[in-house]
Amino acid sequence: MKLLAVTSCPTGIAHTYMAAEALKIAAKELEVDIKIETRGSVGVENEITPEDVKEAHAVIIAADTKIDKTKFNGLPMIEVSVKDAIKDAKGLIESAMKLEKKNNYVDKVFEAKQEEKKKITGAYKHLMTGVSFMIPFVVAGGILIALSFAFGIKAFEQKGTLAAALMDIGGGGAFSLIVPILAGYIAYSIADRPGLVPGMIGGVLSSKLGAGFLGGIIAGFAAGYVVEFLKKTIKLPKTMEGLMPVLVLPLLSTLIVGLGMIYVVGTPVASINKAMEGWLNSLSGGSAITLGIVLGLMMAFDMGGPVNKAAYTFAVGTIASGQPSTVMAAVMAAGMVPPLGVFLATRIAKNKFTKEEIEAGKAAFFLGISFITEGAIPFAAADPLRVIPSIMLGSAVTGALSMAFKCTLAVPHGGIFVLPIPNAVGGLLLYTVSIIVGTIVSGVMIATLKK
């Protein structure tokens, strides 16, 4: 049996290491394998890895400071102060050994998401870092805009009303920060904190110049790599090194990125944005359905992986102006189908699934209605040749129907929980039909193909 532990006291000097030593001695007496991560004044030592978490039975958090526990998701946990660990380390270890380790369906989904994150590298990693910081702004702003629409699509035009206030907060507040946040955190991923200033300023300029979402991505990458170049190129005397992060890097990088956005990037990218907007507005009939099919296939192909995220990021860009989008509607609907499809399959073909899978299907249902496409991953991993084509077909049908029905969506997330908001969804009845039909297609196909 392997245990994990984290020790941390406010000063990070004495008690952090005293608690770690006490746990180490007690574990040796009890013949228990334990790995102890200390978070002291010198930083994290003996860091616990995802592989350690997979092998562990439980974790002991002996800390008087805030500890991020997300990497221990799914592990039984005991939380005490460092003094408790020093006083009764043996009792803590005995209690941890008695804890029951559960690995339920939601834990498996979380683990799959963590595995996917570990695979992300290079430019895609930097882009996804920016997108991950941007999404909360898009979600909050989108829902507030949708609530404003609940009073009527044009109600916000009446100054002083609640609808106008909601639009100011969502559209004028949250949505005005989308592109700067995206650009800033792409640059942050590349160049750490010095990248934030030129990245965010480049993002602001992108919005002002009409280069929008695409311009923000370019500004973020440019800012990050410019800062990296400057850090390697400029060498100051040791007495002046303190000026680099507060003066030299922000000033020079912002100047370079700002001038580049104004004189090089802004105008051509703004033209591309206008052309794309015109293309999306012109879509009808077969071309709209084709786009819906492609988006649906992308959402289901890797369920939260790079292809899925590419489709989702493209869709988010279409609502960055604060207007409802047919693309966003198709993407969210198609993303809900995979977990809903596996849930339906476990209901209509119970004899083809184990008891654990049938129970897992219930969790997949709630993940599906919440627009967490990753909810289908454990089923797809267990039987990829039957499950993945089935959910891709269902999502493609849903994407095609949503586009064909010209359904629109004003928010980028939330699943069924945003559907009741008046005017959040354009064509609510047909949108619901699109999701149900795709779910039936996936569910029946999985049930038919599965042995």
Tab-separated table of C-alpha atoms in Angstrom:
chain	number	residue	atom	x	y	z
A	1	MET	CA	0.000	0.000	0.000
A	2	LYS	CA	1.329	3.396	-0.985
A	3	LEU	CA	0.374	6.645	0.701
A	4	LEU	CA	1.055	10.239	-0.277
A	5	ALA	CA	1.451	13.262	1.969
A	6	VAL	CA	1.891	17.013	1.654
A	7	THR	CA	3.263	19.131	4.485
A	8	SER	CA	3.273	22.922	4.624
A	9	CYS	CA	3.396	25.482	7.441
A	10	PRO	CA	2.959	29.276	7.110
A	11	THR	CA	6.676	30.090	7.386
A	12	GLY	CA	7.795	27.009	5.468
A	13	ILE	CA	10.768	26.424	7.709
A	14	ALA	CA	10.573	24.194	10.785
A	15	HIS	CA	7.138	22.561	11.078
A	16	THR	CA	6.917	21.662	7.386
A	17	TYR	CA	9.954	19.401	7.689
A	18	MET	CA	9.215	18.191	11.223
A	19	ALA	CA	5.816	16.913	10.059
A	20	ALA	CA	7.393	15.244	7.026
A	21	GLU	CA	10.011	13.536	9.182
A	22	ALA	CA	7.394	12.330	11.685
A	23	LEU	CA	5.293	10.807	8.884
A	24	LYS	CA	8.377	9.189	7.361
A	25	ILE	CA	9.402	7.550	10.658
A	26	ALA	CA	5.848	6.345	11.381
A	27	ALA	CA	5.485	4.879	7.881
A	28	LYS	CA	8.739	2.982	8.292
A	29	GLU	CA	7.517	1.492	11.598
A	30	LEU	CA	4.238	0.420	9.981
A	31	GLU	CA	6.043	-0.851	6.857
A	32	VAL	CA	4.049	1.467	4.615
A	33	ASP	CA	5.430	3.062	1.450
A	34	ILE	CA	4.936	6.821	1.604
A	35	LYS	CA	5.990	9.758	-0.557
A	36	ILE	CA	5.989	13.151	1.129
A	37	GLU	CA	5.923	16.448	-0.774
A	38	THR	CA	7.154	19.403	1.275
A	39	ARG	CA	6.139	22.944	0.436
A	40	GLY	CA	8.600	25.087	2.337
A	41	SER	CA	10.286	28.442	1.945
A	42	VAL	CA	12.533	27.042	-0.795
A	43	GLY	CA	9.535	25.831	-2.810
A	44	VAL	CA	8.141	22.401	-3.594
A	45	GLU	CA	10.471	19.479	-2.902
A	46	ASN	CA	9.951	15.789	-3.681
A	47	GLU	CA	6.974	16.747	-5.851
A	48	ILE	CA	4.164	14.212	-6.227
A	49	THR	CA	3.612	13.208	-9.852
A	50	PRO	CA	0.460	11.990	-11.661
A	51	GLU	CA	2.044	8.521	-11.684
A	52	ASP	CA	2.320	8.647	-7.873
A	53	VAL	CA	-1.360	9.585	-7.624
A	54	LYS	CA	-2.341	6.613	-9.817
A	55	GLU	CA	-0.453	4.188	-7.576
A	56	ALA	CA	-1.546	5.668	-4.231
A	57	HIS	CA	-4.244	4.463	-1.873
A	58	ALA	CA	-4.799	7.753	-0.022
A	59	VAL	CA	-3.251	11.140	0.701
A	60	ILE	CA	-2.558	13.015	3.940
A	61	ILE	CA	-2.600	16.824	3.743
A	62	ALA	CA	-0.805	18.183	6.817
A	63	ALA	CA	-0.866	21.904	6.177
A	64	ASP	CA	-1.746	25.273	7.650
A	65	THR	CA	-1.635	26.978	4.253
A	66	LYS	CA	-3.857	26.741	1.177
A	67	ILE	CA	-3.040	23.616	-0.853
A	68	ASP	CA	-4.304	23.009	-4.385
A	69	LYS	CA	-5.799	19.524	-4.132
A	70	THR	CA	-7.000	19.101	-7.718
A	71	LYS	CA	-4.236	16.661	-8.642
A	72	PHE	CA	-5.427	14.342	-5.860
A	73	ASN	CA	-8.933	14.114	-7.299
A	74	GLY	CA	-10.420	10.670	-6.629
A	75	LEU	CA	-8.051	9.792	-3.777
A	76	PRO	CA	-9.370	9.435	-0.207
A	77	MET	CA	-7.949	12.308	1.792
A	78	ILE	CA	-7.202	13.252	5.395
A	79	GLU	CA	-6.632	16.937	6.127
A	80	VAL	CA	-4.968	18.045	9.376
A	81	SER	CA	-2.616	20.745	10.623
A	82	VAL	CA	1.140	20.203	10.648
A	83	LYS	CA	1.064	19.997	14.451
A	84	ASP	CA	-1.335	17.036	14.274
A	85	ALA	CA	1.073	15.236	11.970
A	86	ILE	CA	3.963	15.886	14.346
A	87	LYS	CA	1.990	14.703	17.399
A	88	ASP	CA	0.326	11.605	15.959
A	89	ALA	CA	1.856	10.647	12.632
A	90	LYS	CA	1.306	6.932	13.297
A	91	GLY	CA	-2.406	7.435	13.941
A	92	LEU	CA	-2.784	9.479	10.758
A	93	ILE	CA	-1.155	6.776	8.643
A	94	GLU	CA	-3.297	4.046	10.215
A	95	SER	CA	-6.429	6.118	9.512
A	96	ALA	CA	-5.344	6.724	5.912
A	97	MET	CA	-4.797	2.981	5.378
A	98	LYS	CA	-8.370	2.286	6.461
A	99	LEU	CA	-9.876	4.727	3.962
A	100	GLU	CA	-11.720	3.194	1.030
A	101	LYS	CA	-10.396	4.130	-2.388
A	102	LYS	CA	-13.173	4.792	-4.882
A	103	ASN	CA	-12.625	5.142	-8.588
A	104	ASN	CA	-16.014	6.153	-9.867
A	105	TYR	CA	-16.997	7.229	-13.347
A	106	VAL	CA	-16.497	10.949	-12.769
A	107	ASP	CA	-12.980	10.251	-11.460
A	108	LYS	CA	-12.199	8.327	-14.652
A	109	VAL	CA	-13.403	11.280	-16.726
A	110	PHE	CA	-11.217	13.632	-14.683
A	111	GLU	CA	-8.201	11.337	-15.128
A	112	ALA	CA	-8.810	11.239	-18.881
A	113	LYS	CA	-8.866	15.039	-18.996
A	114	GLN	CA	-5.616	15.172	-17.020
A	115	GLU	CA	-3.998	12.687	-19.399
A	116	GLU	CA	-5.103	14.834	-22.340
A	117	LYS	CA	-3.570	17.919	-20.731
A	118	LYS	CA	-0.220	16.139	-20.338
A	119	LYS	CA	-0.134	15.411	-24.073
A	120	ILE	CA	-0.549	19.081	-24.999
A	121	THR	CA	2.722	20.692	-26.048
A	122	GLY	CA	4.091	23.523	-28.152
A	123	ALA	CA	1.957	26.180	-29.820
A	124	TYR	CA	-1.251	24.267	-29.120
A	125	LYS	CA	-0.454	24.272	-25.402
A	126	HIS	CA	0.043	28.047	-25.442
A	127	LEU	CA	-3.210	28.582	-27.353
A	128	MET	CA	-5.165	26.340	-24.965
A	129	THR	CA	-3.706	28.175	-21.971
A	130	GLY	CA	-5.087	31.424	-23.360
A	131	VAL	CA	-8.425	29.814	-24.184
A	132	SER	CA	-8.743	28.264	-20.705
A	133	PHE	CA	-8.289	31.670	-19.035
A	134	MET	CA	-10.642	33.297	-21.543
A	135	ILE	CA	-13.552	30.842	-21.243
A	136	PRO	CA	-14.824	32.032	-17.800
A	137	PHE	CA	-15.085	35.585	-19.180
A	138	VAL	CA	-16.978	34.300	-22.229
A	139	VAL	CA	-19.327	32.177	-20.121
A	140	ALA	CA	-20.074	34.894	-17.552
A	141	GLY	CA	-20.463	37.569	-20.212
A	142	GLY	CA	-22.533	35.340	-22.491
A	143	ILE	CA	-25.003	34.375	-19.781
A	144	LEU	CA	-25.381	38.003	-18.662
A	145	ILE	CA	-26.040	39.036	-22.268
A	146	ALA	CA	-28.573	36.219	-22.565
A	147	LEU	CA	-30.295	37.440	-19.392
A	148	SER	CA	-30.440	40.889	-20.960
A	149	PHE	CA	-32.086	39.351	-24.042
A	150	ALA	CA	-34.673	37.782	-21.711
A	151	PHE	CA	-36.278	41.242	-21.451
A	152	GLY	CA	-36.380	41.445	-25.251
A	153	ILE	CA	-33.679	41.405	-27.923
A	154	LYS	CA	-33.627	45.222	-28.100
A	155	ALA	CA	-34.505	45.912	-24.447
A	156	PHE	CA	-30.909	46.910	-23.581
A	157	GLU	CA	-31.217	49.956	-25.844
A	158	GLN	CA	-33.368	51.628	-23.172
A	159	LYS	CA	-30.811	53.307	-20.917
A	160	GLY	CA	-31.245	52.926	-17.167
A	161	THR	CA	-33.085	49.592	-17.395
A	162	LEU	CA	-31.935	46.297	-15.885
A	163	ALA	CA	-31.525	44.910	-19.403
A	164	ALA	CA	-29.123	47.749	-20.232
A	165	ALA	CA	-27.176	47.142	-17.015
A	166	LEU	CA	-26.849	43.437	-17.770
A	167	MET	CA	-25.657	44.209	-21.287
A	168	ASP	CA	-23.099	46.712	-19.948
A	169	ILE	CA	-21.728	44.138	-17.506
A	170	GLY	CA	-21.743	41.219	-19.927
A	171	GLY	CA	-21.023	42.929	-23.237
A	172	GLY	CA	-19.225	46.103	-22.203
A	173	GLY	CA	-17.423	44.431	-19.282
A	174	ALA	CA	-16.725	40.706	-19.634
A	175	PHE	CA	-16.758	40.539	-23.430
A	176	SER	CA	-14.466	43.560	-23.776
A	177	LEU	CA	-11.821	41.556	-21.889
A	178	ILE	CA	-12.067	38.360	-23.950
A	179	VAL	CA	-9.414	39.165	-26.553
A	180	PRO	CA	-6.940	40.856	-24.129
A	181	ILE	CA	-7.183	37.892	-21.738
A	182	LEU	CA	-6.725	35.412	-24.582
A	183	ALA	CA	-3.682	37.248	-25.944
A	184	GLY	CA	-2.216	37.939	-22.503
A	185	TYR	CA	-2.294	34.344	-21.340
A	186	ILE	CA	-0.996	32.934	-24.619
A	187	ALA	CA	2.006	35.220	-24.059
A	188	TYR	CA	2.116	34.202	-20.375
A	189	SER	CA	2.296	30.529	-21.367
A	190	ILE	CA	5.275	31.266	-23.632
A	191	ALA	CA	7.222	33.841	-21.590
A	192	ASP	CA	5.738	33.674	-18.064
A	193	ARG	CA	4.741	36.914	-16.283
A	194	PRO	CA	6.733	39.327	-18.517
A	195	GLY	CA	4.504	38.237	-21.424
A	196	LEU	CA	1.285	39.482	-19.809
A	197	VAL	CA	1.770	43.210	-20.458
A	198	PRO	CA	2.540	43.138	-24.204
A	199	GLY	CA	0.076	40.283	-24.704
A	200	MET	CA	-2.869	42.070	-23.101
A	201	ILE	CA	-2.054	45.407	-24.716
A	202	GLY	CA	-1.769	43.648	-28.068
A	203	GLY	CA	-5.178	42.099	-27.380
A	204	VAL	CA	-6.718	45.500	-26.605
A	205	LEU	CA	-5.309	46.900	-29.846
A	206	SER	CA	-6.641	43.893	-31.751
A	207	SER	CA	-10.156	44.653	-30.479
A	208	LYS	CA	-9.868	48.354	-31.324
A	209	LEU	CA	-8.556	47.645	-34.835
A	210	GLY	CA	-11.286	45.131	-35.608
A	211	ALA	CA	-8.804	42.235	-35.797
A	212	GLY	CA	-10.740	40.552	-32.994
A	213	PHE	CA	-10.245	36.975	-31.918
A	214	LEU	CA	-7.768	36.034	-34.660
A	215	GLY	CA	-5.749	39.189	-34.108
A	216	GLY	CA	-5.634	38.431	-30.380
A	217	ILE	CA	-4.124	35.014	-31.065
A	218	ILE	CA	-1.463	36.582	-33.286
A	219	ALA	CA	-0.763	39.291	-30.683
A	220	GLY	CA	-0.393	36.683	-27.924
A	221	PHE	CA	2.106	34.558	-29.798
A	222	ALA	CA	4.018	37.612	-31.014
A	223	ALA	CA	4.221	39.057	-27.486
A	224	GLY	CA	5.403	35.783	-25.971
A	225	TYR	CA	8.146	35.151	-28.486
A	226	VAL	CA	9.257	38.801	-28.537
A	227	VAL	CA	9.704	38.722	-24.745
A	228	GLU	CA	11.609	35.426	-24.979
A	229	PHE	CA	13.877	36.937	-27.634
A	230	LEU	CA	14.503	40.064	-25.560
A	231	LYS	CA	15.288	38.033	-22.434
A	232	LYS	CA	17.942	36.084	-24.311
A	233	THR	CA	19.340	39.077	-26.178
A	234	ILE	CA	19.516	41.891	-23.619
A	235	LYS	CA	22.165	41.455	-20.934
A	236	LEU	CA	22.340	44.108	-18.206
A	237	PRO	CA	24.916	44.489	-15.441
A	238	LYS	CA	23.950	42.665	-12.258
A	239	THR	CA	23.242	45.963	-10.529
A	240	MET	CA	20.580	46.762	-13.131
A	241	GLU	CA	18.999	43.317	-13.601
A	242	GLY	CA	16.044	44.394	-11.465
A	243	LEU	CA	15.013	46.765	-14.270
A	244	MET	CA	14.413	43.920	-16.747
A	245	PRO	CA	10.983	42.676	-15.533
A	246	VAL	CA	9.556	46.083	-14.539
A	247	LEU	CA	10.936	48.405	-17.216
A	248	VAL	CA	12.988	46.972	-20.067
A	249	LEU	CA	10.914	43.933	-21.036
A	250	PRO	CA	7.421	45.487	-20.707
A	251	LEU	CA	8.427	48.710	-22.455
A	252	LEU	CA	10.285	47.235	-25.426
A	253	SER	CA	7.960	44.269	-25.964
A	254	THR	CA	4.844	46.442	-25.757
A	255	LEU	CA	6.356	48.926	-28.212
A	256	ILE	CA	7.264	46.195	-30.712
A	257	VAL	CA	3.953	44.312	-30.426
A	258	GLY	CA	1.888	47.524	-30.439
A	259	LEU	CA	3.525	48.908	-33.564
A	260	GLY	CA	3.238	45.511	-35.237
A	261	MET	CA	-0.489	45.332	-34.498
A	262	ILE	CA	-1.132	48.884	-35.752
A	263	TYR	CA	1.022	48.908	-38.886
A	264	VAL	CA	1.276	45.247	-39.922
A	265	VAL	CA	-1.354	42.918	-38.454
A	266	GLY	CA	-4.476	44.972	-37.715
A	267	THR	CA	-5.813	45.922	-41.145
A	268	PRO	CA	-5.341	42.610	-43.016
A	269	VAL	CA	-6.666	40.516	-40.114
A	270	ALA	CA	-9.677	42.839	-39.759
A	271	SER	CA	-10.379	42.198	-43.460
A	272	ILE	CA	-10.157	38.443	-42.885
A	273	ASN	CA	-12.579	38.746	-39.957
A	274	LYS	CA	-15.093	40.661	-42.051
A	275	ALA	CA	-14.803	38.102	-44.855
A	276	MET	CA	-15.344	35.226	-42.422
A	277	GLU	CA	-18.306	36.981	-40.831
A	278	GLY	CA	-19.816	37.519	-44.267
A	279	TRP	CA	-19.209	33.863	-45.152
A	280	LEU	CA	-20.917	32.639	-41.979
A	281	ASN	CA	-23.877	34.977	-42.543
A	282	SER	CA	-24.202	33.751	-46.128
A	283	LEU	CA	-24.331	30.071	-45.162
A	284	SER	CA	-27.637	28.430	-45.977
A	285	GLY	CA	-28.966	25.113	-47.184
A	286	GLY	CA	-26.314	22.542	-48.043
A	287	SER	CA	-23.298	24.625	-47.052
A	288	ALA	CA	-24.692	25.269	-43.555
A	289	ILE	CA	-25.514	21.581	-43.117
A	290	THR	CA	-22.034	20.584	-44.286
A	291	LEU	CA	-20.446	22.920	-41.739
A	292	GLY	CA	-22.712	21.456	-39.041
A	293	ILE	CA	-21.627	17.916	-39.976
A	294	VAL	CA	-17.929	18.841	-39.864
A	295	LEU	CA	-18.287	20.582	-36.482
A	296	GLY	CA	-20.256	17.626	-35.098
A	297	LEU	CA	-17.611	15.141	-36.222
A	298	MET	CA	-14.867	17.290	-34.680
A	299	MET	CA	-16.660	17.578	-31.329
A	300	ALA	CA	-17.066	13.798	-31.011
A	301	PHE	CA	-13.798	12.652	-32.572
A	302	ASP	CA	-11.587	13.055	-29.497
A	303	MET	CA	-14.092	14.320	-26.883
A	304	GLY	CA	-12.184	17.223	-25.351
A	305	GLY	CA	-8.938	16.697	-27.241
A	306	PRO	CA	-7.249	19.012	-29.758
A	307	VAL	CA	-9.790	18.466	-32.553
A	308	ASN	CA	-12.730	19.033	-30.199
A	309	LYS	CA	-11.083	22.154	-28.743
A	310	ALA	CA	-10.382	23.526	-32.232
A	311	ALA	CA	-14.079	23.348	-33.118
A	312	TYR	CA	-15.077	24.858	-29.773
A	313	THR	CA	-12.543	27.702	-30.017
A	314	PHE	CA	-13.774	28.515	-33.532
A	315	ALA	CA	-17.358	28.622	-32.225
A	316	VAL	CA	-16.467	30.883	-29.293
A	317	GLY	CA	-14.917	33.315	-31.771
A	318	THR	CA	-18.290	33.639	-33.513
A	319	ILE	CA	-19.995	34.978	-30.372
A	320	ALA	CA	-17.130	37.285	-29.332
A	321	SER	CA	-19.129	40.228	-30.703
A	322	GLY	CA	-21.977	39.432	-28.309
A	323	GLN	CA	-24.388	38.210	-30.992
A	324	PRO	CA	-26.097	34.780	-31.007
A	325	SER	CA	-24.367	32.286	-33.296
A	326	THR	CA	-25.537	29.291	-35.328
A	327	VAL	CA	-22.026	27.822	-35.113
A	328	MET	CA	-21.968	28.018	-31.312
A	329	ALA	CA	-25.375	26.356	-31.172
A	330	ALA	CA	-24.243	23.469	-33.408
A	331	VAL	CA	-21.044	22.954	-31.427
A	332	MET	CA	-22.691	22.834	-27.994
A	333	ALA	CA	-25.472	20.536	-29.181
A	334	ALA	CA	-23.016	18.192	-30.890
A	335	GLY	CA	-20.795	18.210	-27.784
A	336	MET	CA	-23.669	17.082	-25.577
A	337	VAL	CA	-24.506	14.032	-27.714
A	338	PRO	CA	-21.562	11.642	-26.989
A	339	PRO	CA	-22.209	11.164	-23.227
A	340	LEU	CA	-25.976	11.248	-23.767
A	341	GLY	CA	-25.606	8.589	-26.468
A	342	VAL	CA	-23.669	6.207	-24.219
A	343	PHE	CA	-26.248	6.772	-21.472
A	344	LEU	CA	-29.067	5.822	-23.845
A	345	ALA	CA	-27.164	2.728	-24.995
A	346	THR	CA	-26.835	1.500	-21.402
A	347	ARG	CA	-30.595	1.909	-20.992
A	348	ILE	CA	-31.763	0.102	-24.149
A	349	ALA	CA	-29.143	-2.682	-24.234
A	350	LYS	CA	-28.503	-3.473	-20.587
A	351	ASN	CA	-27.487	-7.048	-21.393
A	352	LYS	CA	-24.462	-5.729	-23.331
A	353	PHE	CA	-23.045	-3.732	-20.422
A	354	THR	CA	-21.713	-4.630	-16.980
A	355	LYS	CA	-23.442	-3.397	-13.835
A	356	GLU	CA	-20.628	-0.875	-13.365
A	357	GLU	CA	-21.089	0.453	-16.912
A	358	ILE	CA	-24.840	0.790	-16.435
A	359	GLU	CA	-24.218	2.824	-13.284
A	360	ALA	CA	-21.574	4.847	-15.122
A	361	GLY	CA	-24.162	5.593	-17.804
A	362	LYS	CA	-26.170	7.552	-15.232
A	363	ALA	CA	-23.168	9.797	-14.529
A	364	ALA	CA	-22.621	10.179	-18.287
A	365	PHE	CA	-26.173	11.506	-18.600
A	366	PHE	CA	-25.525	14.356	-16.162
A	367	LEU	CA	-22.184	15.134	-17.780
A	368	GLY	CA	-23.912	15.193	-21.167
A	369	ILE	CA	-26.674	17.594	-20.213
A	370	SER	CA	-23.951	19.836	-18.718
A	371	PHE	CA	-22.064	19.910	-22.070
A	372	ILE	CA	-19.073	17.937	-20.775
A	373	THR	CA	-18.209	15.899	-23.851
A	374	GLU	CA	-15.426	14.088	-21.967
A	375	GLY	CA	-18.156	12.133	-20.187
A	376	ALA	CA	-18.038	9.586	-23.022
A	377	ILE	CA	-14.288	8.966	-22.823
A	378	PRO	CA	-14.267	5.902	-20.513
A	379	PHE	CA	-16.789	4.115	-22.772
A	380	ALA	CA	-14.860	5.109	-25.902
A	381	ALA	CA	-11.562	3.976	-24.376
A	382	ALA	CA	-13.053	0.572	-23.487
A	383	ASP	CA	-14.511	-0.073	-26.965
A	384	PRO	CA	-13.205	2.567	-29.412
A	385	LEU	CA	-14.033	0.810	-32.697
A	386	ARG	CA	-17.748	0.679	-31.882
A	387	VAL	CA	-18.286	3.695	-29.638
A	388	ILE	CA	-16.308	6.434	-31.431
A	389	PRO	CA	-17.934	6.001	-34.898
A	390	SER	CA	-21.349	5.822	-33.205
A	391	ILE	CA	-20.977	9.054	-31.269
A	392	MET	CA	-19.396	10.805	-34.260
A	393	LEU	CA	-22.413	9.926	-36.389
A	394	GLY	CA	-24.857	11.142	-33.730
A	395	SER	CA	-22.962	14.402	-33.221
A	396	ALA	CA	-22.766	14.966	-36.991
A	397	VAL	CA	-26.543	14.508	-37.267
A	398	THR	CA	-27.120	16.942	-34.406
A	399	GLY	CA	-24.728	19.545	-35.858
A	400	ALA	CA	-26.374	19.257	-39.274
A	401	LEU	CA	-29.904	19.568	-37.880
A	402	SER	CA	-28.988	22.540	-35.666
A	403	MET	CA	-27.517	24.388	-38.655
A	404	ALA	CA	-30.380	23.358	-40.950
A	405	PHE	CA	-32.931	24.653	-38.427
A	406	LYS	CA	-30.878	27.884	-38.092
A	407	CYS	CA	-30.800	27.554	-34.302
A	408	THR	CA	-28.669	30.164	-32.543
A	409	LEU	CA	-26.985	30.317	-29.163
A	410	ALA	CA	-25.860	33.402	-27.246
A	411	VAL	CA	-23.812	31.589	-24.588
A	412	PRO	CA	-20.754	29.343	-24.964
A	413	HIS	CA	-21.465	26.779	-22.263
A	414	GLY	CA	-23.982	25.508	-19.737
A	415	GLY	CA	-25.780	22.681	-21.544
A	416	ILE	CA	-29.486	22.411	-20.836
A	417	PHE	CA	-29.180	24.761	-17.865
A	418	VAL	CA	-29.042	27.828	-20.143
A	419	LEU	CA	-31.851	26.680	-22.439
A	420	PRO	CA	-34.677	28.046	-20.244
A	421	ILE	CA	-33.260	31.597	-20.418
A	422	PRO	CA	-35.585	33.465	-22.801
A	423	ASN	CA	-33.880	34.322	-26.111
A	424	ALA	CA	-30.626	32.547	-25.114
A	425	VAL	CA	-31.444	29.978	-27.794
A	426	GLY	CA	-32.996	30.840	-31.120
A	427	GLY	CA	-35.395	28.058	-32.151
A	428	LEU	CA	-35.453	26.275	-28.784
A	429	LEU	CA	-37.900	23.519	-29.777
A	430	LEU	CA	-35.986	22.531	-32.926
A	431	TYR	CA	-32.693	22.835	-31.038
A	432	THR	CA	-33.970	20.343	-28.473
A	433	VAL	CA	-35.112	18.060	-31.290
A	434	SER	CA	-31.601	18.218	-32.808
A	435	ILE	CA	-30.010	17.034	-29.547
A	436	ILE	CA	-32.578	14.270	-29.007
A	437	VAL	CA	-32.273	12.926	-32.567
A	438	GLY	CA	-28.470	12.828	-32.397
A	439	THR	CA	-28.625	11.107	-29.005
A	440	ILE	CA	-30.978	8.449	-30.385
A	441	VAL	CA	-28.732	7.861	-33.413
A	442	SER	CA	-25.632	7.414	-31.208
A	443	GLY	CA	-27.391	5.349	-28.565
A	444	VAL	CA	-29.057	2.955	-31.006
A	445	MET	CA	-25.862	2.556	-33.037
A	446	ILE	CA	-23.769	1.748	-29.934
A	447	ALA	CA	-26.410	-0.700	-28.705
A	448	THR	CA	-26.547	-2.386	-32.122
A	449	LEU	CA	-22.788	-2.667	-32.696
A	450	LYS	CA	-21.779	-3.646	-29.181
A	451	LYS	CA	-21.366	-7.370	-28.564
